[in-house]
Short mmCIF file of C-alpha atoms in Angstrom, two decimals:
data_model
loop_
_atom_site.label_atom_id
_atom_site.label_comp_id
_atom_site.label_asym_id
_atom_site.label_seq_id
_atom_site.Cartn_x
_atom_site.Cartn_y
_atom_site.Cartn_z
CA UNK A 212 -43.74 5.47 21.41
CA UNK A 213 -40.79 3.94 23.33
CA UNK A 214 -41.78 0.25 23.22
CA UNK A 215 -38.63 -1.83 22.84
CA UNK A 216 -38.35 -4.07 19.80
CA UNK A 217 -36.14 -7.14 19.84
CA UNK A 218 -34.80 -9.35 17.08
CA UNK A 219 -35.31 -12.89 18.31
CA UNK A 220 -34.63 -14.76 15.07
CA UNK A 221 -32.48 -14.20 11.99
CA UNK A 222 -32.06 -16.32 8.88
CA UNK A 223 -30.53 -16.06 5.43
CA UNK A 224 -29.77 -18.22 2.41
CA UNK A 225 -26.54 -18.39 0.47
CA UNK A 226 -26.26 -15.50 -1.98
CA UNK A 227 -25.16 -15.85 -5.61
CA UNK A 228 -26.57 -17.97 -8.42
CA UNK A 229 -29.30 -20.44 -7.50
CA UNK A 230 -31.50 -23.03 -9.16
CA UNK A 231 -34.25 -22.06 -6.71
CA UNK A 232 -36.60 -19.23 -7.56
CA UNK A 233 -36.88 -16.13 -5.40
CA UNK A 234 -39.96 -17.38 -3.54
CA UNK A 235 -38.27 -20.63 -2.60
CA UNK A 236 -35.27 -18.72 -1.27
CA UNK A 237 -37.58 -16.48 0.76
CA UNK A 238 -39.35 -19.45 2.35
CA UNK A 239 -35.97 -20.93 3.26
CA UNK A 240 -34.82 -17.72 4.94
CA UNK A 241 -38.12 -17.33 6.85
CA UNK A 242 -37.99 -20.91 8.11
CA UNK A 243 -34.39 -20.40 9.21
CA UNK A 244 -35.37 -17.25 11.13
CA UNK A 245 -38.32 -19.02 12.76
CA UNK A 246 -36.08 -21.91 13.83
CA UNK A 247 -33.52 -19.47 15.20
CA UNK A 248 -36.23 -17.79 17.29
CA UNK A 249 -37.82 -21.06 18.38
CA UNK A 250 -41.19 -19.83 17.08
CA UNK A 251 -43.71 -21.58 14.83
CA UNK A 252 -45.20 -19.76 11.83
CA UNK A 253 -48.75 -19.57 13.30
CA UNK A 254 -47.36 -17.45 16.16
CA UNK A 255 -46.38 -14.67 13.73
CA UNK A 256 -49.05 -11.97 13.85
CA UNK A 257 -47.98 -9.69 10.95
CA UNK A 258 -45.45 -9.67 8.12
CA UNK A 259 -43.78 -7.16 5.83
CA UNK A 260 -41.49 -7.89 2.91
CA UNK A 261 -40.68 -7.61 -0.72
CA UNK A 262 -38.45 -8.06 -3.72
CA UNK A 263 -37.54 -5.99 -6.74
CA UNK A 264 -38.06 -8.65 -9.40
CA UNK A 265 -38.96 -11.97 -7.76
CA UNK A 266 -42.65 -11.51 -7.05
CA UNK A 267 -44.94 -10.43 -4.25
CA UNK A 268 -43.99 -11.29 -0.69
CA UNK A 269 -47.55 -11.82 0.53
CA UNK A 270 -47.89 -14.85 -1.75
CA UNK A 271 -45.32 -16.67 0.43
CA UNK A 272 -48.18 -17.66 2.73
CA UNK A 273 -49.02 -20.39 0.23
CA UNK A 274 -45.87 -22.19 1.42
CA UNK A 275 -45.51 -20.81 4.96
CA UNK A 276 -49.10 -21.38 6.02
CA UNK A 277 -52.53 -19.88 5.45
CA UNK A 278 -53.04 -18.32 8.86
CA UNK A 279 -54.81 -15.16 7.71
CA UNK A 280 -52.18 -12.76 9.08
CA UNK A 281 -51.79 -9.28 7.51
CA UNK A 282 -48.88 -9.40 5.05
CA UNK A 283 -47.87 -6.08 3.44
CA UNK A 284 -45.74 -5.94 0.31
CA UNK A 285 -42.82 -3.46 0.40
CA UNK A 286 -40.81 -2.28 -2.61
CA UNK A 287 -38.30 0.52 -2.07
CA UNK A 288 -35.24 -0.12 -4.21
CA UNK A 289 -32.15 -1.30 -2.34
CA UNK A 290 -33.87 -0.11 0.83
CA UNK A 291 -36.70 -2.65 0.41
CA UNK A 292 -35.44 -4.83 3.26
CA UNK A 293 -34.77 -1.84 5.50
CA UNK A 294 -38.20 -0.42 4.77
CA UNK A 295 -39.84 -3.76 5.58
CA UNK A 296 -37.94 -3.73 8.87
CA UNK A 297 -39.11 -0.21 9.75
CA UNK A 298 -42.68 -1.30 9.04
CA UNK A 299 -42.27 -4.35 11.28
CA UNK A 300 -40.86 -2.19 14.08
CA UNK A 301 -43.80 0.18 13.86
CA UNK A 302 -46.24 -2.73 13.97
CA UNK A 303 -44.83 -3.79 17.34
CA UNK A 304 -44.54 -0.27 18.74
CA UNK A 305 -48.13 0.53 17.78
CA UNK A 306 -49.46 -2.59 19.48
CA UNK A 307 -50.63 -4.10 16.18
CA UNK A 308 -48.68 -7.32 16.79
CA UNK A 309 -46.16 -8.81 19.21
CA UNK A 310 -44.38 -11.15 16.77
CA UNK A 311 -43.64 -9.79 13.26
CA UNK A 312 -41.73 -11.03 10.23
CA UNK A 313 -39.56 -8.86 7.96
CA UNK A 314 -38.35 -10.63 4.80
CA UNK A 315 -36.50 -9.57 1.66
CA UNK A 316 -35.61 -11.68 -1.35
CA UNK A 317 -34.70 -11.46 -5.03
CA UNK A 318 -33.31 -13.22 -8.06
CA UNK A 319 -31.74 -11.17 -10.85
CA UNK A 320 -30.34 -12.11 -14.27
CA UNK A 321 -26.71 -11.61 -15.16
CA UNK A 322 -25.49 -8.14 -16.13
CA UNK A 323 -25.74 -4.61 -14.76
CA UNK A 324 -28.91 -3.22 -13.28
CA UNK A 325 -30.31 -1.25 -16.22
CA UNK A 326 -33.80 0.17 -15.65
CA UNK A 327 -35.68 1.71 -18.56
CA UNK A 328 -35.64 5.53 -18.40
CA UNK A 329 -39.15 5.77 -19.81
CA UNK A 330 -40.50 3.91 -16.77
CA UNK A 331 -39.38 6.85 -14.63
CA UNK A 332 -40.74 9.61 -16.86
CA UNK A 333 -37.31 10.34 -18.37
CA UNK A 334 -36.24 10.48 -21.99
CA UNK A 335 -34.35 7.62 -23.64
CA UNK A 336 -31.28 9.86 -23.94
CA UNK A 337 -30.99 9.75 -20.16
CA UNK A 338 -29.81 6.17 -20.49
CA UNK A 339 -27.60 6.66 -23.53
CA UNK A 340 -25.87 9.63 -21.91
CA UNK A 341 -24.74 7.44 -19.06
CA UNK A 342 -26.91 8.28 -16.06
CA UNK A 343 -29.30 5.32 -16.01
CA UNK A 344 -27.08 2.22 -16.21
CA UNK A 345 -25.97 1.85 -12.62
CA UNK A 346 -22.31 1.07 -13.37
CA UNK A 347 -22.02 4.37 -15.22
CA UNK A 348 -23.77 6.39 -12.53
CA UNK A 349 -21.61 4.94 -9.77
CA UNK A 350 -18.47 5.72 -11.76
CA UNK A 351 -19.49 9.33 -12.34
CA UNK A 352 -20.41 9.87 -8.71
CA UNK A 353 -17.20 8.48 -7.18
CA UNK A 354 -15.05 10.19 -9.85
CA UNK A 355 -16.38 13.53 -8.68
CA UNK A 356 -15.92 12.57 -5.03
CA UNK A 357 -12.29 11.46 -5.49
CA UNK A 358 -11.54 14.71 -7.30
CA UNK A 359 -13.18 16.90 -4.67
CA UNK A 360 -11.55 15.19 -1.68
CA UNK A 361 -8.13 14.05 -2.88
CA UNK A 362 -8.69 10.30 -2.63
CA UNK A 363 -6.93 7.89 -5.02
CA UNK A 364 -8.24 4.79 -6.84
CA UNK A 365 -5.99 2.65 -4.63
CA UNK A 366 -8.40 3.35 -1.75
CA UNK A 367 -11.17 1.86 -3.88
CA UNK A 368 -9.06 -1.24 -4.46
CA UNK A 369 -8.37 -1.61 -0.73
CA UNK A 370 -12.11 -1.52 0.00
CA UNK A 371 -12.72 -4.36 -2.47
CA UNK A 372 -9.70 -6.30 -1.21
CA UNK A 373 -11.19 -6.22 2.30
CA UNK A 374 -14.59 -7.27 0.96
CA UNK A 375 -13.22 -10.38 -0.75
CA UNK A 376 -11.07 -11.23 2.27
CA UNK A 377 -14.10 -11.05 4.56
CA UNK A 378 -16.24 -12.91 2.04
CA UNK A 379 -13.80 -15.80 2.22
CA UNK A 380 -14.71 -16.11 5.92
CA UNK A 381 -18.48 -16.05 5.28
CA UNK A 382 -19.96 -19.47 4.39
CA UNK A 383 -23.04 -17.99 2.66
CA UNK A 384 -21.19 -15.35 0.64
CA UNK A 385 -20.97 -15.63 -3.16
CA UNK A 386 -17.40 -14.41 -3.76
CA UNK A 387 -15.17 -16.41 -1.41
CA UNK A 388 -11.77 -16.06 -3.08
CA UNK A 389 -9.46 -13.33 -1.72
CA UNK A 390 -8.14 -10.87 -4.30
CA UNK A 391 -5.18 -8.51 -3.92
CA UNK A 392 -5.54 -4.77 -4.48
CA UNK A 393 -3.18 -4.92 -7.47
CA UNK A 394 -5.33 -7.58 -9.13
CA UNK A 395 -8.47 -5.54 -8.48
CA UNK A 396 -6.92 -2.42 -10.03
CA UNK A 397 -5.88 -4.44 -13.09
CA UNK A 398 -9.20 -6.25 -13.54
CA UNK A 399 -10.40 -4.03 -16.40
CA UNK A 400 -11.99 -0.59 -16.34
CA UNK A 401 -15.79 -0.58 -16.41
CA UNK A 402 -16.69 3.02 -15.58
CA UNK A 403 -13.67 5.10 -14.63
CA UNK A 404 -12.39 4.87 -11.89
CA UNK A 405 -14.28 1.64 -11.04
CA UNK A 406 -12.83 -1.64 -12.33
CA UNK A 407 -14.58 -4.97 -12.74
CA UNK A 408 -13.83 -6.31 -9.25
CA UNK A 409 -14.90 -3.09 -7.52
CA UNK A 410 -18.58 -3.79 -8.23
CA UNK A 411 -21.09 -6.12 -6.68
CA UNK A 412 -23.07 -8.42 -8.98
CA UNK A 413 -26.84 -8.86 -9.25
CA UNK A 414 -27.70 -12.26 -7.82
CA UNK A 415 -30.16 -14.36 -5.84
CA UNK A 416 -30.76 -14.68 -2.11
CA UNK A 417 -33.05 -14.00 0.81
CA UNK A 418 -32.87 -12.83 4.43
CA UNK A 419 -35.50 -12.72 7.16
CA UNK A 420 -35.88 -11.44 10.72
CA UNK A 421 -38.37 -12.29 13.45
CA UNK A 422 -39.11 -9.28 15.66
CA UNK A 423 -40.91 -9.48 18.98
CA UNK A 424 -42.01 -7.46 21.96
CA UNK A 425 -40.14 -7.66 25.29
CA UNK A 426 -42.90 -9.83 26.79
CA UNK A 427 -42.46 -12.41 24.04
CA UNK A 428 -38.66 -12.25 24.20
CA UNK A 429 -38.72 -13.20 27.88
CA UNK A 430 -40.43 -16.49 26.99
CA UNK A 431 -37.76 -17.51 24.46
CA UNK A 432 -34.57 -19.41 25.17
CA UNK A 433 -32.28 -17.85 22.59
CA UNK A 434 -30.46 -14.50 22.90
CA UNK A 435 -32.30 -11.50 21.50
CA UNK A 436 -30.79 -8.31 20.09
CA UNK A 437 -32.41 -4.94 20.77
CA UNK A 438 -33.30 -2.87 17.73
CA UNK A 439 -32.72 0.58 19.16
CA UNK A 440 -33.70 2.50 16.04
CA UNK A 441 -34.73 2.09 12.43
CA UNK A 442 -35.10 5.06 10.08
CA UNK A 443 -35.89 5.56 6.39
CA UNK A 444 -35.42 8.85 4.52
CA UNK A 445 -35.83 9.99 0.90
CA UNK A 446 -33.71 12.50 -1.03
CA UNK A 447 -33.92 16.26 -0.70
CA UNK A 448 -33.27 18.85 -3.39
CA UNK A 449 -29.62 19.01 -4.39
CA UNK A 450 -28.82 15.32 -4.01
CA UNK A 451 -26.98 13.44 -6.77
CA UNK A 452 -29.10 10.33 -7.46
CA UNK A 453 -29.36 7.73 -10.19
CA UNK A 454 -32.91 8.70 -11.19
CA UNK A 455 -32.57 12.44 -10.60
CA UNK A 456 -32.76 14.28 -13.95
CA UNK A 457 -29.97 16.74 -13.17
CA UNK A 458 -26.43 16.86 -11.81
CA UNK A 459 -26.38 19.50 -9.07
CA UNK A 460 -23.44 21.81 -8.70
CA UNK A 461 -21.93 23.18 -5.51
CA UNK A 462 -22.60 21.54 -2.16
CA UNK A 463 -24.44 18.22 -2.44
CA UNK A 464 -26.98 16.87 0.02
CA UNK A 465 -27.11 13.21 0.97
CA UNK A 466 -30.07 11.06 1.92
CA UNK A 467 -27.65 8.81 3.83
CA UNK A 468 -26.67 11.71 6.08
CA UNK A 469 -30.34 12.29 6.90
CA UNK A 470 -31.20 8.63 7.55
CA UNK A 471 -28.11 7.89 9.65
CA UNK A 472 -28.54 11.04 11.72
CA UNK A 473 -32.16 10.08 12.41
CA UNK A 474 -31.16 6.56 13.45
CA UNK A 475 -28.40 7.78 15.78
CA UNK A 476 -30.71 10.39 17.31
CA UNK A 477 -33.49 7.89 17.98
CA UNK A 478 -31.05 5.39 19.51
CA UNK A 479 -29.34 8.01 21.66
CA UNK A 480 -25.85 7.11 20.43
CA UNK A 481 -23.18 8.65 18.20
CA UNK A 482 -21.07 7.20 15.37
CA UNK A 483 -18.14 6.87 17.78
CA UNK A 484 -20.17 4.41 19.89
CA UNK A 485 -20.47 1.86 17.08
CA UNK A 486 -18.48 -1.39 17.42
CA UNK A 487 -19.41 -3.04 14.13
CA UNK A 488 -20.87 -1.51 10.99
CA UNK A 489 -22.51 -2.47 7.69
CA UNK A 490 -22.49 0.12 4.89
CA UNK A 491 -24.01 -0.13 1.42
CA UNK A 492 -21.15 -1.04 -0.92
CA UNK A 493 -22.79 -1.61 -4.30
CA UNK A 494 -19.34 -0.57 -5.50
CA UNK A 495 -16.11 0.30 -3.68
CA UNK A 496 -16.81 4.01 -4.02
CA UNK A 497 -20.11 3.68 -2.19
CA UNK A 498 -18.42 2.41 0.97
CA UNK A 499 -15.92 5.26 0.79
CA UNK A 500 -18.62 7.92 0.50
CA UNK A 501 -20.92 6.35 3.07
CA UNK A 502 -18.19 6.29 5.71
CA UNK A 503 -18.35 10.08 5.73
CA UNK A 504 -22.05 10.46 4.99
CA UNK A 505 -22.95 8.30 8.00
CA UNK A 506 -20.66 10.30 10.28
CA UNK A 507 -17.74 7.91 10.80
CA UNK A 508 -15.14 10.29 9.38
CA UNK A 509 -14.84 13.58 7.53
CA UNK A 510 -14.88 13.79 3.75
CA UNK A 511 -11.35 13.07 2.51
CA UNK A 512 -10.21 11.11 5.57
CA UNK A 513 -11.12 7.73 4.06
CA UNK A 514 -7.77 7.23 2.34
CA UNK A 515 -5.67 7.03 5.49
CA UNK A 516 -8.51 5.49 7.55
CA UNK A 517 -8.85 2.51 5.21
CA UNK A 518 -5.09 2.15 4.63
CA UNK A 519 -4.54 2.06 8.41
CA UNK A 520 -6.70 -1.05 8.79
CA UNK A 521 -9.33 0.73 10.88
CA UNK A 522 -12.20 -0.80 8.88
CA UNK A 523 -10.87 -4.38 9.07
CA UNK A 524 -12.45 -7.01 11.33
CA UNK A 525 -9.82 -6.33 13.99
CA UNK A 526 -9.82 -2.55 13.48
CA UNK A 527 -11.39 0.29 15.40
CA UNK A 528 -14.48 0.31 13.15
CA UNK A 529 -15.05 -3.05 11.42
CA UNK A 530 -17.05 -2.41 8.23
CA UNK A 531 -18.86 -5.07 6.18
CA UNK A 532 -17.51 -8.00 8.12
CA UNK A 533 -19.36 -10.48 5.86
CA UNK A 534 -17.89 -9.01 2.68
CA UNK A 535 -20.81 -6.67 2.01
CA UNK A 536 -22.49 -6.47 -1.38
CA UNK A 537 -19.17 -6.82 -3.19
CA UNK A 538 -18.61 -10.36 -1.86
CA UNK A 539 -22.24 -11.39 -1.36
CA UNK A 540 -23.73 -9.88 -4.49
CA UNK A 541 -26.94 -7.90 -4.37
CA UNK A 542 -30.38 -9.42 -4.49
CA UNK A 543 -32.04 -6.01 -4.11
CA UNK A 544 -34.83 -6.99 -1.75
CA UNK A 545 -32.54 -8.93 0.57
CA UNK A 546 -29.48 -6.68 1.02
CA UNK A 547 -30.73 -4.54 3.90
CA UNK A 548 -31.85 -7.52 5.96
CA UNK A 549 -28.60 -9.40 5.20
CA UNK A 550 -26.79 -6.49 6.82
CA UNK A 551 -28.94 -6.72 9.95
CA UNK A 552 -28.50 -10.50 10.00
CA UNK A 553 -24.72 -10.03 10.04
CA UNK A 554 -24.77 -7.49 12.86
CA UNK A 555 -27.09 -9.76 14.89
CA UNK A 556 -24.55 -12.59 14.56
CA UNK A 557 -21.71 -10.27 15.57
CA UNK A 558 -23.54 -9.00 18.65
CA UNK A 559 -24.42 -12.57 19.65
CA UNK A 560 -20.79 -13.65 19.21
CA UNK A 561 -21.77 -16.18 16.55
CA UNK A 562 -19.90 -14.88 13.50
CA UNK A 563 -17.24 -17.60 13.45
CA UNK A 564 -13.95 -16.75 11.74
CA UNK A 565 -15.14 -13.21 11.00
CA UNK A 566 -16.14 -12.45 14.60
CA UNK A 567 -15.15 -8.98 15.72
CA UNK A 568 -12.96 -9.29 18.84
CA UNK A 569 -13.78 -7.69 22.18
CA UNK A 570 -17.49 -8.57 22.43
CA UNK A 571 -19.08 -5.81 20.30
CA UNK A 572 -22.12 -4.26 21.94
CA UNK A 573 -23.53 -1.74 19.44
CA UNK A 574 -23.93 -2.19 15.69
CA UNK A 575 -25.10 -0.04 12.79
CA UNK A 576 -26.47 -0.83 9.33
CA UNK A 577 -27.00 1.40 6.31
CA UNK A 578 -28.49 0.89 2.85
CA UNK A 579 -28.79 3.36 0.02
CA UNK A 580 -30.60 2.88 -3.25
CA UNK A 581 -32.35 4.42 -6.20
CA UNK A 582 -34.12 6.71 -6.63
CA UNK A 583 -32.55 8.24 -3.51
CA UNK A 584 -33.67 6.42 -0.38
CA UNK A 585 -31.70 5.25 2.65
CA UNK A 586 -32.54 3.02 5.61
CA UNK A 587 -30.40 2.79 8.76
CA UNK A 588 -30.59 0.84 12.03
CA UNK A 589 -28.81 0.80 15.38
CA UNK A 590 -28.74 -2.47 17.33
CA UNK A 591 -27.35 -3.46 20.72
CA UNK A 592 -27.02 -6.53 22.91
#
């Protein structure tokens, strides 16, 4: 079905540590999105959302209003927000509703994400051998990638340096102090080759979007952004994933390649058409790998591409203009929708000091998460 879907409202909370609980943050983000759209809560006809550890999204109606709307809980790892968005898009395209909410939120304790292997049908040794704690998995994965493609750890430091520099320009980001590449490299090894300041941190935050049909958008005063595609894919055999009980040899597959290709195909554009981009950067290595996996360069080209400044706000392909996960932290349920929020602001020309020059017209977002799922969108103004 070709029904256009527009984003008419976008809201987020500050990310980081918060005295508020996850539900309170979610309500704040939803109310901000409603205000941005100029729509009252009773006008929303359906809602989709979720968190990883902060409760059920459908219970938010106790604060938002008991209007009887269908509210579906979504939980899909780091792709929770992206999956909620896909569900909201399909609700409009199917004719189920003409105004739909997508919301993601979370609040995590300090420390690394460390799921219990037994919850996934794996033996306890899977954690002790270093494949379950996320910091260890990320280190192993990027170590192999650097080896295979001749990229140095300095590239990882430059990615983080950019993230903190952009975070300093983002009022709602958590990490707002610029750090130099040398300081990042010297910050202490966590899981070789990733140092302390190359990782994001679990935190708290929420983001929400109000989607609408073209008929509704024409009645609103504010500028809408067209959501040209939204795609979710899961891993295929041969992919190297945090919950996959093997390390494949030879050529690896990538769920991000599948999801991004599907999003570009549905939108009728190519990676070279993108003016501003958000890529999952749970660690510096993730952004490096996802540049190639999403089609923006070939494997091994990231070293010179990043060193050239191409991924900076004023570069040919601005990536993670709000500082990404590294500067914002990662409340799992909210990350994917934070990315879309940022691209919406960029396409509207409302990103302040971090605004991409030249009036960007097409944006792209990408999330990747355990146990091997990716969600991608293409947006345009």
